[in-house]
Amino acid sequence: MPDGLAGELGAPLQEPLFERIAIIGLGLIGSSLAHVSRRKGLARLIVASDLSPDVRARAKELKLADIVAESAEAAVTGADLVILCVPVGAMGTVAAAIGPHLPSGAILSDVGSVKSAVIAALAPHIQKSVHLVPAHPVAGTEQSGPDAGFATLFLDRWCILTPPEGSDPDAVAKLTAFWKAAGANVEIMGAAHHDLVLAITSHVPHLIAYNIVGTAADLETVTQSEVIKFSAGGFRDFTRIAASDPTMWRDVFLNNKEAVLEMLGRFSEDLTALQRMIRNADGQGLFDLFTRTRAIRRSIIAEGQETPTPDFGRPHPDAKT
């Protein structure tokens, strides 16, 4: 992907934050971490690995890392920062494999969008001398794989750290510095609170997108070609979300099911109320609801988490590049 905002990352660090960073998993997030780590000089040596031989071969072609290791165990040996960029459901398996090879004093982190389940999966497999500091960069696209990454993915996006109680403050501070150097804003919160917040801001919207696109595809009275041909902005945006990595999102829903089900319950209640407004021709109720939601959109733009460019996602003659 083009790196249109590369200049805004600033100059490389004068001294790297880490001697050796190990990135396990080279999808969109992992490959983007490799790009920004090299661009900003975040580590003296970048080591990466992936379970797939094809992905490892492609990573070598792209020169994503100084070393592309054949195994996660080899990648983490000697690393002072290890970041797991694998699906949430695979965290425990990977942790069991690398646990004996993690150096004393190393920071073990991740990028999963579920945190309570990740902590439960990782904690049993690491020594007390290893600092567990889970993280979730709230950034992404619908693309995946080692070719999808780019250095500015995290620029001006939030990265949420969820260190367990009793975590080493120096390790938390160092990982905070890492993500800030990568361009992100950093927030620290508890894992359970994170999972509840992300259930409504990310997980349930994805679930709704998957469902509505599936519903449209199943309609017998509308052909697939018509769904594609006449896709207005709303449906088109749903298809972008619904094109996200199926493995990653399957694991998200299975590992954050309590919070997702709670938010789905709230959503179902609100949907029923909306249905009632339409049935009863409650124009004022609809207007009031749409006014509130419009204000939320404007607040997101004001926070810099979205662009006001019309028809976002398509080339537009007035768009600023």
C-alpha positions as a Python dict, from the first residue, in 0.01 Angstrom:
ca = {
    (1, 'M'): (0, 0, 0),
    (2, 'P'): (129, 350, -77),
    (3, 'D'): (296, 524, 214),
    (4, 'G'): (141, 865, 156),
    (5, 'L'): (199, 990, 511),
    (6, 'A'): (555, 859, 547),
    (7, 'G'): (700, 1203, 610),
    (8, 'E'): (480, 1253, 914),
    (9, 'L'): (653, 966, 1096),
    (10, 'G'): (950, 1191, 1154),
    (11, 'A'): (1319, 1109, 1159),
    (12, 'P'): (1457, 776, 1285),
    (13, 'L'): (1551, 752, 1651),
    (14, 'Q'): (1909, 836, 1734),
    (15, 'E'): (1932, 517, 1940),
    (16, 'P'): (1704, 214, 1905),
    (17, 'L'): (1464, 134, 2188),
    (18, 'F'): (1538, -240, 2161),
    (19, 'E'): (1835, -445, 2054),
    (20, 'R'): (1637, -727, 1892),
    (21, 'I'): (1267, -732, 1816),
    (22, 'A'): (1095, -1057, 1717),
    (23, 'I'): (771, -1028, 1521),
    (24, 'I'): (575, -1354, 1508),
    (25, 'G'): (315, -1353, 1232),
    (26, 'L'): (349, -1148, 915),
    (27, 'G'): (0, -1039, 820),
    (28, 'L'): (-106, -676, 792),
    (29, 'I'): (-10, -579, 1148),
    (30, 'G'): (310, -782, 1168),
    (31, 'S'): (443, -662, 834),
    (32, 'S'): (348, -301, 919),
    (33, 'L'): (540, -334, 1246),
    (34, 'A'): (841, -454, 1051),
    (35, 'H'): (816, -156, 815),
    (36, 'V'): (783, 105, 1087),
    (37, 'S'): (1051, -57, 1303),
    (38, 'R'): (1296, -25, 1017),
    (39, 'R'): (1181, 322, 913),
    (40, 'K'): (1206, 464, 1264),
    (41, 'G'): (1505, 260, 1384),
    (42, 'L'): (1306, 113, 1672),
    (43, 'A'): (1530, -193, 1702),
    (44, 'R'): (1889, -265, 1612),
    (45, 'L'): (1792, -602, 1466),
    (46, 'I'): (1450, -702, 1327),
    (47, 'V'): (1370, -1073, 1328),
    (48, 'A'): (1044, -1214, 1196),
    (49, 'S'): (881, -1550, 1149),
    (50, 'D'): (555, -1700, 1029),
    (51, 'L'): (406, -2047, 1041),
    (52, 'S'): (359, -2046, 661),
    (53, 'P'): (666, -2127, 447),
    (54, 'D'): (515, -1923, 163),
    (55, 'V'): (479, -1618, 387),
    (56, 'R'): (836, -1656, 511),
    (57, 'A'): (959, -1676, 153),
    (58, 'R'): (764, -1365, 58),
    (59, 'A'): (894, -1181, 366),
    (60, 'K'): (1248, -1252, 250),
    (61, 'E'): (1165, -1120, -97),
    (62, 'L'): (1019, -803, 54),
    (63, 'K'): (1315, -770, 295),
    (64, 'L'): (1072, -716, 580),
    (65, 'A'): (1329, -815, 842),
    (66, 'D'): (1701, -853, 889),
    (67, 'I'): (1640, -1220, 965),
    (68, 'V'): (1340, -1432, 868),
    (69, 'A'): (1359, -1727, 1105),
    (70, 'E'): (1225, -2070, 1020),
    (71, 'S'): (1049, -2102, 1356),
    (72, 'A'): (905, -1881, 1627),
    (73, 'E'): (1141, -2042, 1877),
    (74, 'A'): (1444, -1936, 1674),
    (75, 'A'): (1303, -1587, 1621),
    (76, 'V'): (1258, -1507, 1992),
    (77, 'T'): (1598, -1635, 2102),
    (78, 'G'): (1792, -1333, 2226),
    (79, 'A'): (1504, -1088, 2168),
    (80, 'D'): (1430, -817, 2422),
    (81, 'L'): (1089, -746, 2263),
    (82, 'V'): (860, -1014, 2122),
    (83, 'I'): (530, -918, 1957),
    (84, 'L'): (282, -1191, 1870),
    (85, 'C'): (84, -1096, 1557),
    (86, 'V'): (-107, -1422, 1527),
    (87, 'P'): (-482, -1492, 1554),
    (88, 'V'): (-613, -1478, 1909),
    (89, 'G'): (-698, -1848, 1899),
    (90, 'A'): (-335, -1937, 1830),
    (91, 'M'): (-182, -1733, 2115),
    (92, 'G'): (-164, -2017, 2366),
    (93, 'T'): (-4, -2259, 2120),
    (94, 'V'): (260, -2006, 2017),
    (95, 'A'): (329, -1908, 2379),
    (96, 'A'): (381, -2272, 2475),
    (97, 'A'): (635, -2309, 2195),
    (98, 'I'): (835, -1992, 2262),
    (99, 'G'): (804, -1978, 2642),
    (100, 'P'): (1123, -2175, 2720),
    (101, 'H'): (1320, -1962, 2470),
    (102, 'L'): (1225, -1616, 2596),
    (103, 'P'): (1522, -1438, 2757),
    (104, 'S'): (1498, -1311, 3112),
    (105, 'G'): (1389, -947, 3112),
    (106, 'A'): (1227, -963, 2768),
    (107, 'I'): (893, -795, 2702),
    (108, 'L'): (626, -1020, 2553),
    (109, 'S'): (341, -837, 2382),
    (110, 'D'): (78, -896, 2114),
    (111, 'V'): (-162, -708, 1885),
    (112, 'G'): (-486, -899, 1943),
    (113, 'S'): (-817, -713, 1965),
    (114, 'V'): (-922, -926, 2263),
    (115, 'K'): (-722, -891, 2582),
    (116, 'S'): (-862, -1097, 2870),
    (117, 'A'): (-846, -1419, 2669),
    (118, 'V'): (-496, -1337, 2544),
    (119, 'I'): (-364, -1280, 2896),
    (120, 'A'): (-518, -1610, 3007),
    (121, 'A'): (-360, -1788, 2710),
    (122, 'L'): (-10, -1640, 2746),
    (123, 'A'): (48, -1613, 3120),
    (124, 'P'): (83, -1987, 3201),
    (125, 'H'): (364, -2032, 2949),
    (126, 'I'): (608, -1757, 3045),
    (127, 'Q'): (857, -1725, 3328),
    (128, 'K'): (819, -1458, 3596),
    (129, 'S'): (1131, -1288, 3463),
    (130, 'V'): (951, -1214, 3134),
    (131, 'H'): (734, -900, 3127),
    (132, 'L'): (388, -956, 2977),
    (133, 'V'): (246, -630, 2839),
    (134, 'P'): (-45, -700, 2601),
    (135, 'A'): (-132, -437, 2342),
    (136, 'H'): (-397, -366, 2083),
    (137, 'P'): (-324, -120, 1801),
    (138, 'V'): (-668, -1, 1689),
    (139, 'A'): (-572, 22, 1324),
    (140, 'G'): (-613, -189, 1017),
    (141, 'T'): (-748, -235, 667),
    (142, 'E'): (-940, -519, 505),
    (143, 'Q'): (-616, -640, 343),
    (144, 'S'): (-402, -919, 487),
    (145, 'G'): (-70, -1089, 426),
    (146, 'P'): (290, -969, 415),
    (147, 'D'): (231, -747, 113),
    (148, 'A'): (-43, -552, 292),
    (149, 'G'): (176, -380, 550),
    (150, 'F'): (293, -20, 544),
    (151, 'A'): (487, 197, 787),
    (152, 'T'): (217, 456, 857),
    (153, 'L'): (-61, 212, 952),
    (154, 'F'): (-41, 320, 1319),
    (155, 'L'): (7, 692, 1259),
    (156, 'D'): (-233, 893, 1479),
    (157, 'R'): (-423, 576, 1572),
    (158, 'W'): (-473, 449, 1926),
    (159, 'C'): (-279, 163, 2076),
    (160, 'I'): (-429, 29, 2399),
    (161, 'L'): (-199, -139, 2651),
    (162, 'T'): (-354, -372, 2910),
    (163, 'P'): (-73, -469, 3150),
    (164, 'P'): (-185, -718, 3417),
    (165, 'E'): (-185, -606, 3779),
    (166, 'G'): (169, -596, 3917),
    (167, 'S'): (335, -543, 3578),
    (168, 'D'): (680, -385, 3575),
    (169, 'P'): (630, -10, 3517),
    (170, 'D'): (959, 20, 3327),
    (171, 'A'): (846, -247, 3079),
    (172, 'V'): (513, -68, 3033),
    (173, 'A'): (692, 264, 2982),
    (174, 'K'): (929, 112, 2727),
    (175, 'L'): (649, -44, 2524),
    (176, 'T'): (460, 284, 2543),
    (177, 'A'): (764, 459, 2397),
    (178, 'F'): (780, 198, 2121),
    (179, 'W'): (422, 255, 2008),
    (180, 'K'): (451, 632, 2033),
    (181, 'A'): (763, 618, 1816),
    (182, 'A'): (561, 412, 1567),
    (183, 'G'): (321, 707, 1544),
    (184, 'A'): (43, 583, 1772),
    (185, 'N'): (-136, 745, 2064),
    (186, 'V'): (-124, 522, 2370),
    (187, 'E'): (-396, 451, 2626),
    (188, 'I'): (-368, 215, 2924),
    (189, 'M'): (-673, 33, 3061),
    (190, 'G'): (-779, -293, 3220),
    (191, 'A'): (-826, -595, 2997),
    (192, 'A'): (-1193, -652, 3085),
    (193, 'H'): (-1280, -288, 3022),
    (194, 'H'): (-1093, -299, 2690),
    (195, 'D'): (-1293, -601, 2579),
    (196, 'L'): (-1623, -431, 2658),
    (197, 'V'): (-1528, -108, 2481),
    (198, 'L'): (-1402, -287, 2171),
    (199, 'A'): (-1709, -511, 2161),
    (200, 'I'): (-1926, -210, 2074),
    (201, 'T'): (-1674, 0, 1876),
    (202, 'S'): (-1527, -282, 1666),
    (203, 'H'): (-1648, -636, 1722),
    (204, 'V'): (-2026, -591, 1695),
    (205, 'P'): (-1994, -356, 1392),
    (206, 'H'): (-1791, -626, 1218),
    (207, 'L'): (-2051, -885, 1309),
    (208, 'I'): (-2328, -664, 1171),
    (209, 'A'): (-2128, -609, 850),
    (210, 'Y'): (-2074, -982, 802),
    (211, 'N'): (-2444, -1042, 861),
    (212, 'I'): (-2585, -772, 633),
    (213, 'V'): (-2354, -863, 345),
    (214, 'G'): (-2450, -1228, 391),
    (215, 'T'): (-2819, -1134, 394),
    (216, 'A'): (-2783, -937, 71),
    (217, 'A'): (-2602, -1226, -93),
    (218, 'D'): (-2882, -1465, 7),
    (219, 'L'): (-3176, -1257, -116),
    (220, 'E'): (-3361, -1455, -382),
    (221, 'T'): (-3530, -1145, -525),
    (222, 'V'): (-3203, -958, -585),
    (223, 'T'): (-2933, -1103, -803),
    (224, 'Q'): (-2570, -1087, -698),
    (225, 'S'): (-2488, -865, -995),
    (226, 'E'): (-2752, -612, -885),
    (227, 'V'): (-2615, -608, -530),
    (228, 'I'): (-2271, -525, -670),
    (229, 'K'): (-2390, -284, -940),
    (230, 'F'): (-2614, -70, -722),
    (231, 'S'): (-2412, -71, -400),
    (232, 'A'): (-2455, 268, -239),
    (233, 'G'): (-2203, 406, 9),
    (234, 'G'): (-2353, 235, 312),
    (235, 'F'): (-2352, -116, 170),
    (236, 'R'): (-2014, -61, 2),
    (237, 'D'): (-1862, 30, 339),
    (238, 'F'): (-2015, -280, 495),
    (239, 'T'): (-1849, -496, 226),
    (240, 'R'): (-1512, -340, 308),
    (241, 'I'): (-1548, -437, 674),
    (242, 'A'): (-1684, -781, 584),
    (243, 'A'): (-1375, -846, 370),
    (244, 'S'): (-1155, -863, 682),
    (245, 'D'): (-951, -1173, 770),
    (246, 'P'): (-1199, -1457, 851),
    (247, 'T'): (-959, -1644, 1081),
    (248, 'M'): (-882, -1338, 1290),
    (249, 'W'): (-1246, -1242, 1333),
    (250, 'R'): (-1363, -1595, 1405),
    (251, 'D'): (-1116, -1603, 1695),
    (252, 'V'): (-1220, -1257, 1815),
    (253, 'F'): (-1584, -1358, 1853),
    (254, 'L'): (-1503, -1690, 2017),
    (255, 'N'): (-1267, -1526, 2266),
    (256, 'N'): (-1472, -1217, 2353),
    (257, 'K'): (-1815, -1379, 2343),
    (258, 'E'): (-1942, -1249, 2680),
    (259, 'A'): (-1884, -883, 2594),
    (260, 'V'): (-2002, -930, 2234),
    (261, 'L'): (-2323, -1104, 2344),
    (262, 'E'): (-2388, -828, 2598),
    (263, 'M'): (-2349, -557, 2334),
    (264, 'L'): (-2556, -758, 2083),
    (265, 'G'): (-2836, -771, 2340),
    (266, 'R'): (-2827, -394, 2376),
    (267, 'F'): (-2816, -354, 1999),
    (268, 'S'): (-3114, -587, 1950),
    (269, 'E'): (-3318, -384, 2199),
    (270, 'D'): (-3234, -61, 2019),
    (271, 'L'): (-3311, -220, 1682),
    (272, 'T'): (-3653, -323, 1811),
    (273, 'A'): (-3717, 35, 1924),
    (274, 'L'): (-3615, 161, 1578),
    (275, 'Q'): (-3847, -92, 1416),
    (276, 'R'): (-4130, 39, 1634),
    (277, 'M'): (-4059, 400, 1529),
    (278, 'I'): (-4083, 307, 1161),
    (279, 'R'): (-4402, 104, 1211),
    (280, 'N'): (-4565, 388, 1407),
    (281, 'A'): (-4447, 656, 1162),
    (282, 'D'): (-4260, 827, 1448),
    (283, 'G'): (-4080, 1085, 1239),
    (284, 'Q'): (-3965, 1291, 1536),
    (285, 'G'): (-3814, 984, 1705),
    (286, 'L'): (-3625, 894, 1388),
    (287, 'F'): (-3506, 1253, 1345),
    (288, 'D'): (-3382, 1272, 1704),
    (289, 'L'): (-3194, 942, 1672),
    (290, 'F'): (-3029, 1039, 1345),
    (291, 'T'): (-2930, 1377, 1491),
    (292, 'R'): (-2752, 1207, 1782),
    (293, 'T'): (-2569, 963, 1558),
    (294, 'R'): (-2464, 1242, 1322),
    (295, 'A'): (-2302, 1420, 1616),
    (296, 'I'): (-2100, 1108, 1698),
    (297, 'R'): (-1967, 1095, 1340),
    (298, 'R'): (-1859, 1458, 1365),
    (299, 'S'): (-1688, 1391, 1698),
    (300, 'I'): (-1488, 1106, 1542),
    (301, 'I'): (-1371, 1339, 1264),
    (302, 'A'): (-1283, 1607, 1520),
    (303, 'E'): (-1069, 1353, 1709),
    (304, 'G'): (-873, 1282, 1390),
    (305, 'Q'): (-990, 920, 1367),
    (306, 'E'): (-1157, 975, 1029),
    (307, 'T'): (-1146, 1215, 736),
    (308, 'P'): (-1432, 1447, 636),
    (309, 'T'): (-1353, 1385, 268),
    (310, 'P'): (-1680, 1309, 86),
    (311, 'D'): (-1737, 950, -24),
    (312, 'F'): (-1439, 829, 178),
    (313, 'G'): (-1271, 525, 26),
    (314, 'R'): (-1312, 640, -334),
    (315, 'P'): (-1099, 881, -537),
    (316, 'H'): (-1254, 1225, -511),
    (317, 'P'): (-1153, 1542, -698),
    (318, 'D'): (-1154, 1748, -378),
    (319, 'A'): (-965, 1495, -167),
    (320, 'K'): (-638, 1613, -11),
    (321, 'T'): (-345, 1379, -69),
}
